[in-house]
Tab-separated table of C-alpha atoms in Angstrom:
chain	number	residue	atom	x	y	z
A	1	MET	CA	-47.432	-32.517	-27.829
A	2	ALA	CA	-50.381	-30.577	-25.934
A	3	THR	CA	-50.306	-26.883	-26.423
A	4	ARG	CA	-48.898	-25.251	-23.312
A	5	ILE	CA	-50.733	-22.387	-21.844
A	6	LEU	CA	-49.830	-20.000	-18.878
A	7	VAL	CA	-52.473	-18.400	-17.250
A	8	VAL	CA	-51.737	-15.399	-14.976
A	9	ASP	CA	-54.299	-14.137	-12.421
A	10	ASP	CA	-54.322	-12.944	-8.768
A	11	GLU	CA	-58.237	-14.138	-8.544
A	12	SER	CA	-57.756	-17.839	-7.608
A	13	THR	CA	-61.580	-18.324	-8.677
A	14	ILE	CA	-60.626	-17.083	-12.300
A	15	ARG	CA	-57.607	-18.985	-12.392
A	16	THR	CA	-59.353	-22.098	-11.595
A	17	LEU	CA	-62.074	-21.534	-13.876
A	18	ILE	CA	-60.058	-21.159	-17.078
A	19	GLU	CA	-57.522	-23.821	-15.977
A	20	TYR	CA	-60.504	-26.248	-15.666
A	21	ASN	CA	-61.930	-25.522	-19.163
A	22	LEU	CA	-58.468	-25.369	-21.041
A	23	THR	CA	-57.744	-28.501	-19.463
A	24	GLN	CA	-60.844	-29.789	-20.762
A	25	GLU	CA	-59.961	-28.525	-24.338
A	26	GLY	CA	-56.719	-30.548	-24.151
A	27	PHE	CA	-54.492	-27.838	-23.346
A	28	GLN	CA	-51.577	-28.251	-20.726
A	29	VAL	CA	-52.066	-25.488	-18.619
A	30	ASP	CA	-49.595	-23.627	-15.879
A	31	THR	CA	-50.579	-20.725	-13.583
A	32	ALA	CA	-49.264	-17.801	-11.940
A	33	GLU	CA	-50.876	-15.195	-9.382
A	34	ASP	CA	-48.576	-12.583	-9.692
A	35	GLY	CA	-46.359	-10.598	-12.331
A	36	ASP	CA	-42.849	-11.181	-10.706
A	37	GLY	CA	-43.817	-15.256	-10.770
A	38	ALA	CA	-45.230	-15.297	-14.263
A	39	LEU	CA	-42.328	-13.360	-15.705
A	40	GLN	CA	-39.926	-15.908	-14.455
A	41	MET	CA	-42.100	-18.941	-15.721
A	42	ALA	CA	-42.404	-17.083	-19.239
A	43	GLN	CA	-38.470	-16.465	-19.236
A	44	THR	CA	-37.615	-20.246	-18.550
A	45	THR	CA	-40.358	-22.132	-20.371
A	46	ASN	CA	-41.705	-22.470	-23.857
A	47	TYR	CA	-45.402	-21.500	-23.757
A	48	ASP	CA	-47.420	-21.422	-26.815
A	49	LEU	CA	-49.735	-18.730	-25.636
A	50	ILE	CA	-50.050	-16.527	-22.292
A	51	LEU	CA	-53.263	-15.494	-20.595
A	52	LEU	CA	-52.176	-12.521	-18.867
A	53	ASP	CA	-54.180	-10.239	-16.369
A	54	LEU	CA	-53.528	-6.474	-16.246
A	55	MET	CA	-53.930	-5.722	-12.957
A	56	LEU	CA	-51.391	-7.932	-10.954
A	57	PRO	CA	-49.544	-8.088	-7.685
A	58	GLY	CA	-45.878	-6.873	-8.126
A	59	LYS	CA	-45.389	-6.144	-11.506
A	60	ASP	CA	-48.522	-5.613	-13.698
A	61	GLY	CA	-49.263	-7.133	-17.079
A	62	LEU	CA	-48.333	-4.264	-19.116
A	63	THR	CA	-44.870	-4.538	-17.472
A	64	VAL	CA	-44.700	-8.065	-17.964
A	65	THR	CA	-45.621	-7.924	-21.511
A	66	LYS	CA	-43.052	-4.949	-22.182
A	67	THR	CA	-40.039	-7.161	-20.494
A	68	LEU	CA	-41.043	-10.076	-22.424
A	69	ARG	CA	-41.168	-8.293	-25.827
A	70	GLN	CA	-37.649	-6.432	-24.928
A	71	GLU	CA	-36.002	-9.728	-24.213
A	72	LYS	CA	-37.326	-11.026	-27.761
A	73	ILE	CA	-39.846	-13.436	-26.539
A	74	ALA	CA	-42.597	-13.459	-28.890
A	75	THR	CA	-45.132	-15.798	-26.987
A	76	PRO	CA	-48.546	-14.683	-28.003
A	77	ILE	CA	-50.218	-12.873	-25.451
A	78	ILE	CA	-54.262	-12.141	-24.707
A	79	MET	CA	-54.320	-9.948	-22.045
A	80	LEU	CA	-57.233	-10.044	-19.551
A	81	THR	CA	-58.597	-6.871	-18.011
A	82	ALA	CA	-61.235	-5.483	-16.003
A	83	LYS	CA	-60.695	-2.176	-17.504
A	84	ASP	CA	-62.746	-1.488	-20.819
A	85	SER	CA	-61.559	1.864	-21.660
A	86	GLU	CA	-59.935	2.354	-25.135
A	87	THR	CA	-56.499	3.758	-23.708
A	88	ASP	CA	-55.705	0.411	-21.478
A	89	LYS	CA	-56.416	-1.583	-24.695
A	90	ILE	CA	-54.429	0.573	-27.056
A	91	VAL	CA	-51.206	0.752	-24.456
A	92	GLY	CA	-51.398	-3.225	-24.325
A	93	LEU	CA	-51.510	-3.721	-27.886
A	94	GLU	CA	-48.731	-0.841	-28.270
A	95	LEU	CA	-46.562	-3.058	-25.912
A	96	GLY	CA	-46.861	-6.239	-27.926
A	97	ALA	CA	-49.797	-8.175	-26.630
A	98	ASP	CA	-51.518	-9.942	-29.722
A	99	ASP	CA	-55.346	-9.296	-28.227
A	100	TYR	CA	-57.142	-8.537	-25.126
A	101	VAL	CA	-60.467	-9.773	-23.479
A	102	THR	CA	-62.495	-7.535	-21.219
A	103	LYS	CA	-63.831	-9.090	-17.812
A	104	PRO	CA	-66.461	-10.361	-17.208
A	105	PHE	CA	-66.000	-12.910	-20.289
A	106	SER	CA	-67.657	-15.854	-21.319
A	107	VAL	CA	-65.813	-19.076	-21.339
A	108	LYS	CA	-66.909	-19.475	-24.960
A	109	GLU	CA	-65.375	-15.970	-26.019
A	110	LEU	CA	-62.145	-16.761	-24.131
A	111	LEU	CA	-61.996	-20.318	-26.152
A	112	ALA	CA	-62.567	-18.600	-29.208
A	113	ARG	CA	-59.996	-16.152	-28.811
A	114	ILE	CA	-57.295	-18.583	-27.792
A	115	HIS	CA	-57.968	-20.756	-30.659
A	116	ALA	CA	-58.045	-17.781	-33.100
A	117	VAL	CA	-54.671	-16.659	-31.954
A	118	LEU	CA	-53.204	-20.150	-31.959
A	119	ARG	CA	-54.930	-21.301	-35.533
A	120	ARG	CA	-52.146	-19.769	-37.569
A	121	ILE	CA	-49.217	-21.188	-35.909
A	122	GLN	CA	-50.162	-24.362	-35.209
A	123	ASP	CA	-52.749	-25.688	-37.941
A	124	PRO	CA	-50.743	-27.005	-41.126
A	125	SER	CA	-53.872	-26.506	-43.360
A	126	GLU	CA	-53.577	-22.538	-42.707
A	127	LYS	CA	-50.069	-22.379	-43.938
A	128	THR	CA	-49.230	-21.698	-47.620
A	129	ALA	CA	-46.777	-24.567	-48.813
A	130	ALA	CA	-43.338	-24.144	-49.344
A	131	GLU	CA	-43.642	-20.144	-50.145
A	132	VAL	CA	-40.772	-17.793	-49.668
A	133	ILE	CA	-41.380	-14.368	-50.857
A	134	THR	CA	-38.411	-11.747	-50.962
A	135	PHE	CA	-39.305	-7.936	-51.326
A	136	GLY	CA	-36.426	-5.936	-51.170
A	137	PRO	CA	-34.576	-6.469	-48.082
A	138	LEU	CA	-37.326	-8.435	-46.660
A	139	THR	CA	-37.556	-12.489	-47.231
A	140	VAL	CA	-40.491	-14.088	-45.749
A	141	ASP	CA	-40.883	-17.906	-45.429
A	142	VAL	CA	-44.654	-18.096	-45.113
A	143	ASP	CA	-44.530	-21.880	-44.666
A	144	GLY	CA	-41.785	-21.604	-42.101
A	145	LEU	CA	-43.286	-18.727	-40.063
A	146	GLN	CA	-40.094	-17.081	-40.315
A	147	ALA	CA	-38.797	-13.559	-41.652
A	148	SER	CA	-35.420	-11.711	-42.155
A	149	LEU	CA	-34.049	-8.227	-43.100
A	150	ARG	CA	-31.046	-8.211	-44.908
A	151	GLY	CA	-30.228	-11.609	-43.955
A	152	GLU	CA	-30.970	-11.073	-40.281
A	153	PRO	CA	-34.015	-12.912	-38.670
A	154	LEU	CA	-36.750	-10.718	-37.484
A	155	THR	CA	-38.244	-11.721	-34.003
A	156	LEU	CA	-42.204	-11.270	-34.608
A	157	THR	CA	-45.184	-12.128	-32.862
A	158	PRO	CA	-47.568	-14.443	-34.678
A	159	LYS	CA	-50.017	-11.460	-35.607
A	160	GLU	CA	-46.910	-9.418	-36.725
A	161	PHE	CA	-46.055	-12.142	-39.096
A	162	ASP	CA	-49.311	-12.662	-40.419
A	163	VAL	CA	-49.652	-8.969	-41.210
A	164	LEU	CA	-46.530	-8.801	-43.038
A	165	ALA	CA	-46.950	-12.033	-44.862
A	166	TYR	CA	-50.395	-10.548	-45.991
A	167	LEU	CA	-48.925	-7.499	-47.267
A	168	VAL	CA	-45.711	-9.140	-48.782
A	169	LYS	CA	-47.921	-11.025	-50.784
A	170	ARG	CA	-49.725	-8.022	-52.048
A	171	PRO	CA	-46.482	-5.456	-52.652
A	172	ASN	CA	-47.372	-1.854	-53.777
A	173	ARG	CA	-51.106	-2.323	-53.261
A	174	VAL	CA	-53.094	-0.095	-51.061
A	175	ILE	CA	-54.843	-2.295	-48.393
A	176	SER	CA	-57.408	-0.811	-46.149
A	177	ARG	CA	-57.277	-1.728	-42.471
A	178	GLU	CA	-60.854	-3.488	-42.611
A	179	HIS	CA	-59.242	-5.793	-45.509
A	180	ILE	CA	-56.216	-6.570	-43.169
A	181	LEU	CA	-58.642	-7.051	-40.236
A	182	ASP	CA	-60.651	-9.500	-42.111
A	183	ALA	CA	-57.754	-11.475	-43.501
A	184	VAL	CA	-55.608	-11.824	-40.561
A	185	TRP	CA	-57.730	-11.857	-37.697
A	186	GLY	CA	-61.031	-13.141	-39.323
A	187	VAL	CA	-64.270	-11.489	-40.514
A	188	ASP	CA	-66.366	-11.990	-37.543
A	189	TYR	CA	-63.703	-11.330	-35.137
A	190	PRO	CA	-64.401	-9.014	-32.348
A	191	THR	CA	-61.798	-6.468	-32.561
A	192	GLU	CA	-61.022	-2.958	-33.997
A	193	THR	CA	-59.036	-1.408	-36.773
A	194	ARG	CA	-57.042	0.212	-34.441
A	195	THR	CA	-55.373	-3.043	-33.656
A	196	VAL	CA	-53.959	-3.031	-37.287
A	197	ASP	CA	-52.488	0.248	-36.650
A	198	MET	CA	-50.889	-1.283	-33.356
A	199	GLN	CA	-49.173	-4.126	-35.486
A	200	ILE	CA	-48.227	-2.057	-38.383
A	201	SER	CA	-46.192	0.261	-35.841
A	202	HIS	CA	-44.497	-2.761	-34.253
A	203	LEU	CA	-43.691	-3.723	-37.694
A	204	ARG	CA	-42.151	-0.540	-38.548
A	205	ASP	CA	-40.098	-0.599	-35.428
A	206	LYS	CA	-38.567	-3.690	-36.583
A	207	ILE	CA	-38.014	-3.342	-40.430
A	208	GLU	CA	-37.859	0.517	-41.039
A	209	PRO	CA	-34.349	2.357	-40.762
A	210	ASN	CA	-36.540	5.259	-39.158
A	211	PRO	CA	-39.997	4.290	-37.946
A	212	LYS	CA	-41.020	7.968	-37.732
A	213	GLU	CA	-40.579	8.340	-41.329
A	214	PRO	CA	-41.213	4.759	-43.113
A	215	VAL	CA	-40.019	3.957	-46.363
A	216	TYR	CA	-41.695	0.361	-46.704
A	217	LEU	CA	-44.550	0.319	-44.770
A	218	GLN	CA	-46.237	3.296	-46.033
A	219	THR	CA	-49.359	4.873	-44.895
A	220	VAL	CA	-52.252	5.930	-47.616
A	221	ARG	CA	-54.191	8.579	-45.835
A	222	GLY	CA	-58.014	7.875	-45.906
A	223	PHE	CA	-57.377	4.391	-47.409
A	224	GLY	CA	-54.929	2.144	-45.391
A	225	TYR	CA	-51.285	0.731	-45.986
A	226	LYS	CA	-49.121	-0.238	-48.416
A	227	LEU	CA	-45.899	-2.251	-48.531
A	228	THR	CA	-43.437	-0.463	-51.308
A	229	LYS	CA	-39.667	-0.081	-51.782
A	230	PRO	CA	-37.942	3.377	-52.029
A	231	GLU	CA	-36.899	4.282	-55.664
A	232	SER	CA	-33.303	3.583	-54.888
A	233	GLU	CA	-34.347	-0.325	-54.455
A	234	MET	CA	-36.723	-0.358	-57.369
A	235	SER	CA	-34.153	-2.413	-59.676
A	236	GLU	CA	-33.630	-4.852	-57.040
């Protein structure tokens, strides 16, 4: 089946441009022109990816993203925004967006971002065969793209899963933000190390007993992050 993408933008010319080019790439495309319609479609249809404008009539893109993530809908989201401030990008990532593209953008750049987000969840060559890793209370099925905490399934976005899988393969090692960025997003991928911080923050919300005092995803100041176990679990 063709990859299904929801394109949400209140400007008809942009929707038409994106829809045409995605269709030419072989994607199945649905469109919405406001946040309320987009939210309803995303709640009732299994999309592989959502391209979501930040400024929309009704519910804005940030509200739509926040609502979907609260409802445990982990569909990858790329935000489209005319705003180029760091604050807007960070807020979108904090709420659960996987990436952002700033308007005006080239079709080539947009397609590259889409393929990069989809690659890990759709390309079998990117998967590690039959690899299930247990680390303390965490179990990560790399091939099945699933993770659980104390036997309870975790609802992770694709990038959250990729970051967790990368770290769980390298337990008790300090990994720099730059290395995580290169491994998960790609060495030539045009994003910032702050994106890594956002994904780590999301993971802490889902796996830590107290995200403000993490015991598993440790920050090593000046270096990066380390996945470790507290002393009480060292014998497990």
